[in-house]
Short mmCIF file of C-alpha atoms in Angstrom, two decimals:
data_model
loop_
_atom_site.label_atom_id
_atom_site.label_comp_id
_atom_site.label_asym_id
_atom_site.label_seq_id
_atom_site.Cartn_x
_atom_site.Cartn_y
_atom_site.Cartn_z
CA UNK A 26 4.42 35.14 19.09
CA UNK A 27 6.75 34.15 16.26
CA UNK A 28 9.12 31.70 18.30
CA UNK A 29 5.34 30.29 19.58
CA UNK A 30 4.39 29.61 15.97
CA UNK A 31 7.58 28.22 15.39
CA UNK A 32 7.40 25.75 18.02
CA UNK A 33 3.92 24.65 16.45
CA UNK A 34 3.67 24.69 12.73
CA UNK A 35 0.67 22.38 12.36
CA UNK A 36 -1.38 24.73 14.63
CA UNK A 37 -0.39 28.19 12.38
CA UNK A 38 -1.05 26.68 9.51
CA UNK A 39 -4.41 24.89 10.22
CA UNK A 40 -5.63 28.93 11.35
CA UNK A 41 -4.61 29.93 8.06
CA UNK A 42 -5.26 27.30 5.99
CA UNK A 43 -6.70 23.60 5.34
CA UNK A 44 -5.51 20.73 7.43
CA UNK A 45 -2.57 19.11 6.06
CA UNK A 46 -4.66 15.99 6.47
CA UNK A 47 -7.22 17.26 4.44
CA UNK A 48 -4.92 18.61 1.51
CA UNK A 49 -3.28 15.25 1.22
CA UNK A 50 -6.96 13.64 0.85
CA UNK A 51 -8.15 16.29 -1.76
CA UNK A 52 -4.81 16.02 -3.63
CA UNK A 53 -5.30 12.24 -4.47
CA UNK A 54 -8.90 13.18 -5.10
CA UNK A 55 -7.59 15.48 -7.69
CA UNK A 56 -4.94 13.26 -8.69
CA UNK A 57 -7.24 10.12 -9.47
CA UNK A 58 -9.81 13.07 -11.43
CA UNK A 59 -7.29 13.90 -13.79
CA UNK A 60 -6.62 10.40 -14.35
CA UNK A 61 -9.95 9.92 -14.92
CA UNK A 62 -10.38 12.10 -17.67
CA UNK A 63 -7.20 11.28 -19.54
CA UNK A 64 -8.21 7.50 -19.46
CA UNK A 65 -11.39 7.96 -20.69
CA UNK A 66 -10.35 9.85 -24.29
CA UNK A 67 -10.78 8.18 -26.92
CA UNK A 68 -6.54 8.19 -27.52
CA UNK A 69 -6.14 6.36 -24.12
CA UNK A 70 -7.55 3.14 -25.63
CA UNK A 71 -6.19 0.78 -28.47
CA UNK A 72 -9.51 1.03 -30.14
CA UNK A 73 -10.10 4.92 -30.22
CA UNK A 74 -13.07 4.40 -28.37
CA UNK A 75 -13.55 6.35 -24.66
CA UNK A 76 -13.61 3.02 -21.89
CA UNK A 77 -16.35 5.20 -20.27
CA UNK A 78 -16.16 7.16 -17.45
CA UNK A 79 -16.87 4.40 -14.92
CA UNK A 80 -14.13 2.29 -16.11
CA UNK A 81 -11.82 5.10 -16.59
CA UNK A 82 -12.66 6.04 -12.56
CA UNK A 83 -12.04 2.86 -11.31
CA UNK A 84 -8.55 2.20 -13.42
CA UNK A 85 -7.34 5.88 -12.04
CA UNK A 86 -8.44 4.95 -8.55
CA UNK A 87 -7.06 1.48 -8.43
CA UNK A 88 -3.58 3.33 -10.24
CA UNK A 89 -3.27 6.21 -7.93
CA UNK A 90 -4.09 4.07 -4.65
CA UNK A 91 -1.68 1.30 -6.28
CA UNK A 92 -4.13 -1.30 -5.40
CA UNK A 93 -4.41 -3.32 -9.02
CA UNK A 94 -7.76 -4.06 -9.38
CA UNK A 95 -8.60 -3.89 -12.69
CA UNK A 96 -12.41 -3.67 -14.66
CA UNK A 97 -10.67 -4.16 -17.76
CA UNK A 98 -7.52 -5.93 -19.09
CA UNK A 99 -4.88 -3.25 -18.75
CA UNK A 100 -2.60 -4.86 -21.24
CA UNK A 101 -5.66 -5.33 -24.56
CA UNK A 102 -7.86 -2.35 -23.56
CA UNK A 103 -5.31 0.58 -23.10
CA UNK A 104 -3.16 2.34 -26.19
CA UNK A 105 0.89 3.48 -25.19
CA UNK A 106 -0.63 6.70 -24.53
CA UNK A 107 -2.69 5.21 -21.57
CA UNK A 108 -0.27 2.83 -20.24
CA UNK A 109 1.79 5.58 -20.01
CA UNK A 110 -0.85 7.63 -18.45
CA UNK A 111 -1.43 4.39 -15.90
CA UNK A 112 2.40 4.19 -15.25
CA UNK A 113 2.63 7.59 -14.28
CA UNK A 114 0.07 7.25 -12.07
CA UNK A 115 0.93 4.37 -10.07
CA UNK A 116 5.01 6.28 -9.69
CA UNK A 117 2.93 8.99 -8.52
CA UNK A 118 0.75 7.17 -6.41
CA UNK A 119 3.86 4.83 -4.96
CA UNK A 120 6.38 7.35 -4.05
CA UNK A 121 3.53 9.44 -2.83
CA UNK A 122 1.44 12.86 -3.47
CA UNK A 123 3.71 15.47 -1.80
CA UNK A 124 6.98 13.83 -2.45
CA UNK A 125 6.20 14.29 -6.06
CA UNK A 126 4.64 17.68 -6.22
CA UNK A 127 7.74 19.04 -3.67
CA UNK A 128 10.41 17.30 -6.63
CA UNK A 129 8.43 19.28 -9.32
CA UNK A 130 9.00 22.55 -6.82
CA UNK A 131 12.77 21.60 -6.78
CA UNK A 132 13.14 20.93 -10.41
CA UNK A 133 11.17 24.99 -10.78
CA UNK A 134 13.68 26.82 -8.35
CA UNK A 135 10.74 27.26 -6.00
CA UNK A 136 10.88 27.64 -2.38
CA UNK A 137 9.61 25.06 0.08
CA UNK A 138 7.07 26.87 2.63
CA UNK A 139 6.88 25.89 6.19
CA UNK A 140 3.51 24.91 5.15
CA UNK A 141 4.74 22.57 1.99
CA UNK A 142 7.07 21.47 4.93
CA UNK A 143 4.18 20.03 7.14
CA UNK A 144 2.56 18.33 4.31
CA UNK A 145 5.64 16.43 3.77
CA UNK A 146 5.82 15.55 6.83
CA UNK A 147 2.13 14.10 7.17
CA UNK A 148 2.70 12.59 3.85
CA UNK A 149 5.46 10.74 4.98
CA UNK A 150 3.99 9.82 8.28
CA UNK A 151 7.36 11.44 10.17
CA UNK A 152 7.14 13.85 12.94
CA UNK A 153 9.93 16.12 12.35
CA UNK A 154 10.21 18.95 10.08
CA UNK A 155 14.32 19.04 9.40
CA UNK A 156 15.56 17.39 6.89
CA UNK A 157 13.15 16.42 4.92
CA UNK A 158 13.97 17.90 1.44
CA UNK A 159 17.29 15.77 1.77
CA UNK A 160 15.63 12.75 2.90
CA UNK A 161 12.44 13.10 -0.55
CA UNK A 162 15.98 13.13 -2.53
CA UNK A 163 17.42 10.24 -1.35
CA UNK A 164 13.86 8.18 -1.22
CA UNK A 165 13.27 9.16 -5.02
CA UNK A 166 17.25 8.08 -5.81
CA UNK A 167 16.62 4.87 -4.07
CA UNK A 168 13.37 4.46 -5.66
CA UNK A 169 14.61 5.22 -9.33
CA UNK A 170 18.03 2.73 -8.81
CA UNK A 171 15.84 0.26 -7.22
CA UNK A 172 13.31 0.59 -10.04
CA UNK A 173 16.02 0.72 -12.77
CA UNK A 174 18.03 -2.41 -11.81
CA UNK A 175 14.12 -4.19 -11.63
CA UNK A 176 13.76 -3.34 -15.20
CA UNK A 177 17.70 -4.39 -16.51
CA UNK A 178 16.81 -7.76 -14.85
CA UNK A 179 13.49 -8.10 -16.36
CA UNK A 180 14.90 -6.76 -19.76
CA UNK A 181 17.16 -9.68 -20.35
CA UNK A 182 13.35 -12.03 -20.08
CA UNK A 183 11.16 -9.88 -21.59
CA UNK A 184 13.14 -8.38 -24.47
CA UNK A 185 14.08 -11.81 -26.25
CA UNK A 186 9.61 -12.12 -25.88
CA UNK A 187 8.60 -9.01 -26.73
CA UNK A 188 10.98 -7.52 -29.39
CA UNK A 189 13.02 -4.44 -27.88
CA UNK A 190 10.69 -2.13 -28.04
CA UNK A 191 7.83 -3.76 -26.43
CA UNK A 192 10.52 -5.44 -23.91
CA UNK A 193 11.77 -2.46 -22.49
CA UNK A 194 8.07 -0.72 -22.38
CA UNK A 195 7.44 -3.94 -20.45
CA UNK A 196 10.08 -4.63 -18.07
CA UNK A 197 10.00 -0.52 -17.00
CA UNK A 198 6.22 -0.76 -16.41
CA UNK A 199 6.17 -3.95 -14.50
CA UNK A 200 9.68 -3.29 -12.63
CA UNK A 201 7.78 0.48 -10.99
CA UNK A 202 4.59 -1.82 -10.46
CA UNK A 203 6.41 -4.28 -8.68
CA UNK A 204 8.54 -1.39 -6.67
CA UNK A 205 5.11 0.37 -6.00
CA UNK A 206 3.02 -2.77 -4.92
CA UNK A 207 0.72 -1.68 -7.50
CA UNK A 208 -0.10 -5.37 -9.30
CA UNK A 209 -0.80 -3.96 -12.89
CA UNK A 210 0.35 -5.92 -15.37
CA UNK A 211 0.72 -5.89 -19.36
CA UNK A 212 0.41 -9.27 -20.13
CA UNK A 213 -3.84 -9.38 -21.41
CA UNK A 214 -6.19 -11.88 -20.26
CA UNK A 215 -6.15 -11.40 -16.72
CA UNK A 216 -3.75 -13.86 -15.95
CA UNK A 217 -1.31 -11.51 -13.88
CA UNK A 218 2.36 -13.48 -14.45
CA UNK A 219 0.74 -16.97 -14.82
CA UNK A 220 2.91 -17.29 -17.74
CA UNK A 221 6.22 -16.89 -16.24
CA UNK A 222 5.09 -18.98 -13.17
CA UNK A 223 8.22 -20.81 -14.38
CA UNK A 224 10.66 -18.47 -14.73
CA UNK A 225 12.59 -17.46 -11.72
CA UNK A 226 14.31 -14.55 -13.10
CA UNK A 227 10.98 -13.03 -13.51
CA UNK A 228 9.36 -14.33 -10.26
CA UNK A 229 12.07 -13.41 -7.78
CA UNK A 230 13.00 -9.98 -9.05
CA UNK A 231 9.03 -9.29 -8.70
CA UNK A 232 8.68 -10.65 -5.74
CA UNK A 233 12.19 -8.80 -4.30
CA UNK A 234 10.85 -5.57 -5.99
CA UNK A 235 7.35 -5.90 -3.97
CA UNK A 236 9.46 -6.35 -0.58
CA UNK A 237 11.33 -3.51 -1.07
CA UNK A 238 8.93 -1.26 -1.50
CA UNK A 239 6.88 -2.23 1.40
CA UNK A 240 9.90 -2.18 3.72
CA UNK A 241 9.18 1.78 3.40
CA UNK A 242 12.20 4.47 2.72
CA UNK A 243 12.79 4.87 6.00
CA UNK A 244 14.04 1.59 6.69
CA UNK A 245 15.94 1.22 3.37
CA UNK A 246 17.57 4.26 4.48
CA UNK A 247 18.52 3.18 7.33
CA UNK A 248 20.02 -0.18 6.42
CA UNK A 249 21.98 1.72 3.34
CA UNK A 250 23.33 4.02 6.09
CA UNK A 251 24.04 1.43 8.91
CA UNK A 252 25.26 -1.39 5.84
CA UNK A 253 23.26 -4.50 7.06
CA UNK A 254 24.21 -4.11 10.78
CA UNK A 255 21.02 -4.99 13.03
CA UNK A 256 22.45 -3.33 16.21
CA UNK A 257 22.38 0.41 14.40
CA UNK A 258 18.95 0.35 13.12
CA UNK A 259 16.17 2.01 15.34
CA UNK A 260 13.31 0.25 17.18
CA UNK A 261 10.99 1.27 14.21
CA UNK A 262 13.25 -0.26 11.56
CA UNK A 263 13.79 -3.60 13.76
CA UNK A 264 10.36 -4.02 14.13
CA UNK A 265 9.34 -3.76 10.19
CA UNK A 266 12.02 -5.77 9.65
CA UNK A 267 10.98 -8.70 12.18
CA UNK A 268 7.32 -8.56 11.35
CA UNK A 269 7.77 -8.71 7.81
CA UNK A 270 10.13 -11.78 8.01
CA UNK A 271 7.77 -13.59 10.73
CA UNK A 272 4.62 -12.89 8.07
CA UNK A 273 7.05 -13.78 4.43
CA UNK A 274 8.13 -17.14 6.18
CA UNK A 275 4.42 -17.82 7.82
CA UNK A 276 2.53 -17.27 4.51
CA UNK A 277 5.14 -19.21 2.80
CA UNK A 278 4.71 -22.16 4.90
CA UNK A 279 0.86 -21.68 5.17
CA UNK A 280 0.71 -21.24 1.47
CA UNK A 281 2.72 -24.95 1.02
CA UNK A 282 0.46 -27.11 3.91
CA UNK A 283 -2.71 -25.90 2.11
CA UNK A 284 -2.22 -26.07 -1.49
CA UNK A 285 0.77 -28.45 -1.75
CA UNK A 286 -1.11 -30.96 -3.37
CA UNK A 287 -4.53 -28.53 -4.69
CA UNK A 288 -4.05 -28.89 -8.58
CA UNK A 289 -5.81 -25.67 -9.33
CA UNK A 290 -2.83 -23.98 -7.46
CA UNK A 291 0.62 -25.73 -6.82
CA UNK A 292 -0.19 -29.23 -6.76
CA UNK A 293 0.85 -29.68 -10.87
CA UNK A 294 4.26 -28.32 -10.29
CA UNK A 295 7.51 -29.57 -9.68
CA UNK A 296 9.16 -29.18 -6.45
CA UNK A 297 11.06 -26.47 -6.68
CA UNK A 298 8.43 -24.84 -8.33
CA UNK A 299 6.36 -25.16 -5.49
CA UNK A 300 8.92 -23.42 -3.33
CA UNK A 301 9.33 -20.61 -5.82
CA UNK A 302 5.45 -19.61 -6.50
CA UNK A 303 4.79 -20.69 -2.45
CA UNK A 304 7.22 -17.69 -1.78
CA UNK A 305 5.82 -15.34 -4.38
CA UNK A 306 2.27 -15.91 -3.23
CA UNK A 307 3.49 -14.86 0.15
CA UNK A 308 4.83 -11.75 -0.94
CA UNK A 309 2.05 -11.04 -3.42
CA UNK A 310 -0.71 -10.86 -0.59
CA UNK A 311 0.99 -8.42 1.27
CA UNK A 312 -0.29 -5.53 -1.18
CA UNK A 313 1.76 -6.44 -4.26
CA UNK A 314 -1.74 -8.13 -6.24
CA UNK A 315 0.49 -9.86 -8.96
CA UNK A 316 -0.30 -13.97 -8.85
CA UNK A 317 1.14 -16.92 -10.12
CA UNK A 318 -1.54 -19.01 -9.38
CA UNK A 319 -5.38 -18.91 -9.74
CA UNK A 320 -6.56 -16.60 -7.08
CA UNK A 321 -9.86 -17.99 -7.17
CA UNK A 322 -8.62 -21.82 -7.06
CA UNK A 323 -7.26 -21.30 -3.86
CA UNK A 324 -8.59 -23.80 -0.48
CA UNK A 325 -10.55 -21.69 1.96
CA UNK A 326 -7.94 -21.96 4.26
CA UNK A 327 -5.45 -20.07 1.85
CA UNK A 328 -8.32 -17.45 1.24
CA UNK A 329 -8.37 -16.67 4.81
CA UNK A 330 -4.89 -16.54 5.35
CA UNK A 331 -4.49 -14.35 2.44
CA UNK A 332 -7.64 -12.21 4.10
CA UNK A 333 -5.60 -11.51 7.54
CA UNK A 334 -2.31 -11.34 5.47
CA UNK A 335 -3.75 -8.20 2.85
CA UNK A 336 -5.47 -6.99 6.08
CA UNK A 337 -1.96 -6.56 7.67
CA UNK A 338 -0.19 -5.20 4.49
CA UNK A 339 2.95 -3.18 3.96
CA UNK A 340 5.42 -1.21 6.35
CA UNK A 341 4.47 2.89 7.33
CA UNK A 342 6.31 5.36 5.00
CA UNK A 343 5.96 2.26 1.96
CA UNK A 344 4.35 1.77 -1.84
CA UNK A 345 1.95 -0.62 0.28
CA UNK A 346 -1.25 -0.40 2.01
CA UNK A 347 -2.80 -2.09 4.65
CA UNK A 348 -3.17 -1.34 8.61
CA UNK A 349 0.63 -2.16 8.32
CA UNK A 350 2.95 -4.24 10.06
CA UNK A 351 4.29 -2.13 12.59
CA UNK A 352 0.33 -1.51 13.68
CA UNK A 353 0.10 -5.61 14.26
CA UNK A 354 3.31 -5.82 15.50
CA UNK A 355 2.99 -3.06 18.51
CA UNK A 356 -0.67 -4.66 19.39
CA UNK A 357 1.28 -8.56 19.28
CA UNK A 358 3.37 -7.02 21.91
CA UNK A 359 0.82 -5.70 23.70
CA UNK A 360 -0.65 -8.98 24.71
CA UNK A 361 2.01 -10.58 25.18
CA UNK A 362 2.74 -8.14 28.00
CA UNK A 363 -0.28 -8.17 29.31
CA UNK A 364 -0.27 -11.85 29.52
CA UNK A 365 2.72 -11.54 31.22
CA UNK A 366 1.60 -9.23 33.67
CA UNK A 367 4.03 -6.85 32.58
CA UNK A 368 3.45 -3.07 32.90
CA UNK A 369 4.83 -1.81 29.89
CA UNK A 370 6.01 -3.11 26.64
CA UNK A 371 9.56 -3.22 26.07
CA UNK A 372 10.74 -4.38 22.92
CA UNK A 373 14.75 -4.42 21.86
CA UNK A 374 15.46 -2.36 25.27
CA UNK A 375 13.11 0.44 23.86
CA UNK A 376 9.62 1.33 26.30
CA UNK A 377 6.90 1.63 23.38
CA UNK A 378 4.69 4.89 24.41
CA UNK A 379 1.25 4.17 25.38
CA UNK A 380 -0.56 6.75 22.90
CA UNK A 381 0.96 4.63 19.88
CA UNK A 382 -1.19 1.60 20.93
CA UNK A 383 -4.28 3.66 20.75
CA UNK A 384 -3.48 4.11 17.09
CA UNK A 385 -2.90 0.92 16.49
CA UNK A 386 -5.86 0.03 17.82
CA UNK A 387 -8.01 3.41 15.99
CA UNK A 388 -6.58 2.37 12.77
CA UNK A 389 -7.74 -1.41 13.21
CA UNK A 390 -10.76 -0.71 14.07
CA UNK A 391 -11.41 1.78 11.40
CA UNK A 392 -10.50 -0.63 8.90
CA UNK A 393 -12.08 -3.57 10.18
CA UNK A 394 -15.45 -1.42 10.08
CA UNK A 395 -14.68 0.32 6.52
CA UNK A 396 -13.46 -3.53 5.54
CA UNK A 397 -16.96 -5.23 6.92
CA UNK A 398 -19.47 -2.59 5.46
CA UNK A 399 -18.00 -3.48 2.05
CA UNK A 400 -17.78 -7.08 2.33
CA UNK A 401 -21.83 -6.68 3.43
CA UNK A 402 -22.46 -4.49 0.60
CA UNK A 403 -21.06 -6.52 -1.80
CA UNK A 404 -22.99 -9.32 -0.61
CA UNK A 405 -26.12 -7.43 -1.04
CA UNK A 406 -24.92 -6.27 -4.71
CA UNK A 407 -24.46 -9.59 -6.12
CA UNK A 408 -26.69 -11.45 -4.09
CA UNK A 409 -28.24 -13.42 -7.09
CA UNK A 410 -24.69 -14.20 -8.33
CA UNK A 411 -23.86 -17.08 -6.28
CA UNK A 412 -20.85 -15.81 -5.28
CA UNK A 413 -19.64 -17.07 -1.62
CA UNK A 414 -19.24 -14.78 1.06
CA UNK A 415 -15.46 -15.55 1.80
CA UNK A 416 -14.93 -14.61 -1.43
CA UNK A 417 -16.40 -10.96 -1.66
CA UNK A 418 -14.54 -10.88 1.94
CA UNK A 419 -11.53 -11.29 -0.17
CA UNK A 420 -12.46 -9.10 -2.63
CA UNK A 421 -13.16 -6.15 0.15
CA UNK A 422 -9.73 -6.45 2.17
CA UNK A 423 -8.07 -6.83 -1.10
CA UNK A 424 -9.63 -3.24 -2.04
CA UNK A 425 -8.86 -2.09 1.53
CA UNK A 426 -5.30 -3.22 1.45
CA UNK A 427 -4.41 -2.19 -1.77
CA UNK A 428 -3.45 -5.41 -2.54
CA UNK A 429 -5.39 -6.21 -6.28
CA UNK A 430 -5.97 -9.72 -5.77
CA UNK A 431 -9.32 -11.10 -6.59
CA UNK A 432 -10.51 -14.71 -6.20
CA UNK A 433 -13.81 -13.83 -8.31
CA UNK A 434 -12.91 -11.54 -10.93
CA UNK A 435 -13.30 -7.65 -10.48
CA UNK A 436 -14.46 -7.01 -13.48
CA UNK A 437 -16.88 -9.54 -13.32
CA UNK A 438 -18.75 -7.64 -10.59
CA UNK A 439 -21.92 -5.79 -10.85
CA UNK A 440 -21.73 -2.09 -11.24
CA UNK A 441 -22.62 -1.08 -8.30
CA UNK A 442 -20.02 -3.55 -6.41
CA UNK A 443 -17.34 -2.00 -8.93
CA UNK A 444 -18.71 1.93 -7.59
CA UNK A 445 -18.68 0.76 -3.93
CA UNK A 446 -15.02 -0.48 -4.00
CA UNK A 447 -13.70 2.93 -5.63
CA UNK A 448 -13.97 4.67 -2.46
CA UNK A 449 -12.51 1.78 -0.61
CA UNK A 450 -9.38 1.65 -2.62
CA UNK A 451 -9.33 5.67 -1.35
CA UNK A 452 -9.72 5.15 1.76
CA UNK A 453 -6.65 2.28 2.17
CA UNK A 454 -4.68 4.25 0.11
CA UNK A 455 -5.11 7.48 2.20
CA UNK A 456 -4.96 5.59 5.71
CA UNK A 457 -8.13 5.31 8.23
CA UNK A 458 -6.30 6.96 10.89
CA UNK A 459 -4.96 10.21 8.58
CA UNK A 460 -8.84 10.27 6.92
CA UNK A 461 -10.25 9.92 10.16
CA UNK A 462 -8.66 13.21 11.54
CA UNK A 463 -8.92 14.82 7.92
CA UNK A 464 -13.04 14.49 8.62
CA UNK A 465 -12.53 15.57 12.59
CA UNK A 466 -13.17 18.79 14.09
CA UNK A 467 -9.32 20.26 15.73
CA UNK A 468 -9.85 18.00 18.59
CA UNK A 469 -6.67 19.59 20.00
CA UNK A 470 -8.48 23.10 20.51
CA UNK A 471 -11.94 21.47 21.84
CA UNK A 472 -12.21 22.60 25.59
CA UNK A 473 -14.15 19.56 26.33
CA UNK A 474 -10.79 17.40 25.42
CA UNK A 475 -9.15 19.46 28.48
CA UNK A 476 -11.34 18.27 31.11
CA UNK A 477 -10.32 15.46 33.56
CA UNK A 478 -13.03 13.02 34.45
CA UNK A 479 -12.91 10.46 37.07
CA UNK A 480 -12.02 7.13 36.66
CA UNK A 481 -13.82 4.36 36.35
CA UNK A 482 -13.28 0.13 35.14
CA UNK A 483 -16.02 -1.54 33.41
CA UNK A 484 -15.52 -4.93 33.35
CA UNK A 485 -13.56 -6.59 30.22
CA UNK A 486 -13.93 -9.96 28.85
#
């Protein structure tokens, strides 16, 4: 009996306790309630005045689910005390629920349980069990170096600006918001980085900081391990690392042929400008939500291209959200193969199993549905605004992806479209597929699962 529970630690635990999947859901819930009620004292804000409890709920949510959408200017409406609170919350939210709590345990002498052990483990969307309290160490050193050289380089921009003290508040803050894809920013007026647009110290080390941390810690482990060699890394690492070039150089090309000469975007600057804010734009609508440019100047075509680009998102095991690339990459393949007749789907001389492409496709699907209901509930909401479709299309996927962008303004949505995204930004952050078996019955121990049917084809297409 004990080697049998041994073998199968999800199963003893989920007769004893809560599914892991459900602790990690309630644990953000928890997370973004305490961050609720810290940003809404009256010591939180620069006036002494409590934001409210609906602004205070969105800022947590859109902190903890580093998504960036914002109800109020983070930099004019919050005090040190909640940046600080907001900062937290996004390292938190970035490196992850149970990474954090099980450094905390670490820090206390306490012992991690087998059942701390599978948390981790779903956390961290990995499948085994050893090693993982070495492997949260070296994420959370690679994190904090990563993190710390962001802010040196931003230092030497924002100090000279600022003043020290203000400088190095600033280039910490934006350097873990980068990191964690989060898109909150300091700078007031809801212009994001428009300001240093110019500056390619500033841009680049951004928009490097945003890659990084939606490569995932898996991969940068493995290419700090295997030192740049391509042949070493593992089929999951090669494929985050394709897809993610394929998409950088795609939007960056895509992002040039449509706004090139649009003067509400890049068609004022200089050409190497262009280039620089052309690649940052790419990056940014991955999940990062910082902008250069006017989000809301942008052609259709670049609003749909940024749609299907935050719709894609980060890399598994990342500070980003999304249905992630390894999810479009697997179902890419897929096609192909079948176009090609081919029986299976064999990618760097690996066979991909057949129950990851059901998934990929459960995960798409769930987010396509969760992204359409809100995209037709905002509609509804600010029907009398005048607001365009494609835009509120943007503004769901953004929420969805954790991206942060917004082509209309968040904050200049009605209430109710403000209440509606909350849960959105929860549900991205906490993944379809890992909500979607949080809210299932143990489908593993339903008899009706264990019966074979016979086959059948309905016709496709």
């Amino acid at each position: 009996m004990h080697r049998k529970h041994l073998e199968r630690p999800t199963e003893f635990i989920s007769k004893r306790s809560i599914r892991p999947e459900r602790v990690l859901a309630l644990g953000f819930l928890c997370l973004i309630l305490v961050g609720t009620i810290l940003l809404s004292m009256p010591i939180a804000a620069i006036s002494h005045r409590s934001i409210g409890l609906h602004k205070a709920l969105f800022t947590a949510t859109s902190s903890v689910c580093v998504t960036g959408l914002i109800v109020v200017d983070t930099g004019t409406t919050f005090s040190l005390f909640g940046k600080i609170v907001i900062l937290l919350l996004i390292q938190i939210g970035g490196l992850g629920l149970m990474i954090f709590a099980t450094l905390v345990m670490i820090a206390l002498g306490r012992r991690i349980s087998l059942r701390n052990r599978v948390l981790i483990r779903e956390s961290m969307n990995t499948t085994g069990l050893s090693g993982l309290i070495r492997l949260i160490k070296w994420f959370t050193l690679m994190a904090g170096v990563i993190e710390l050289i962001g802010a040196v380089i931003l230092s030497f921009r924002f100090i000279p600006i600022f003043d020290v003290g203000k400088g190095i508040l600033y280039s910490i803050f934006h350097s873990v918001s980068a990191f964690c894809n989060a898109g909150f920013d300091l700078f007031g007026g809801y212009k994001s980085v428009t300001e240093f647009r110019n500056d390619p110290v500033v841009v680049l080390t951004m928009a490097f900081l945003t890659i990084l941390g939606g490569l995932g810690f898996f991969v940068l482990l493995e290419i700090f391990q295997n030192k740049m060699r391509f042949v070493k890394f593992s089929l999951h690492t090669k494929l985050v690392l394709v897809v993610t070039a394929v998409l950088l150089v795609l939007g960056f090309v895509l992002t040039l042929a449509f706004e090139w000469t649009n003067p509400g975007t890049l068609g004022s600057m200089g050409f190497w400008e262009k280039l620089m804010n052309g690649f940052f734009q790419s990056v940014t609508l991955r999940t990062a939500g910082f902008s250069t440019i006017n989000q809301a100047e942008l052609t259709d075509s670049s609003k749909l291209i940024g749609i299907i680009f935050m719709f894609i998102g980060a890399s598994p095991a990342s500070t980003g959200g999304g249905v992630k690339t390894t999810t479009i990459g697997v179902l890419v393949l897929l096609v192909i193969s079948i176009v090609r007749a081919h029986e299976s789907v064999v990618i760097f001389g690996k066979q991909i199993a057949s129950n990851v492409f059901k998934r990929a496709l459960t995960v798409v699907l769930i987010s396509l549905f969760i992204i359409i209901v809100c995209a037709i509930s905002l509609s509804i909401s600010e029907r009398n605004s005048g607001m365009d479709m494609l835009d509120l299309l943007f503004e769901a996927t953004s929420a969805f992806g954790t991206v942060g962008l917004s082509s209309v303004g968040t904050q200049t949505l009605s209430r109710f479209s403000q209440i509606f995204i909350i849960p959105v930004m929860f549900f991205g952050r906490v993944g379809p597929l890992t909500l979607a078996f949080a809210l299932a019955n143990k489908l593993e121990h339903n008899a009706k699962n264990r019966l074979h049917y016979p086959e059948d084809k309905p016709m496709i297409g």
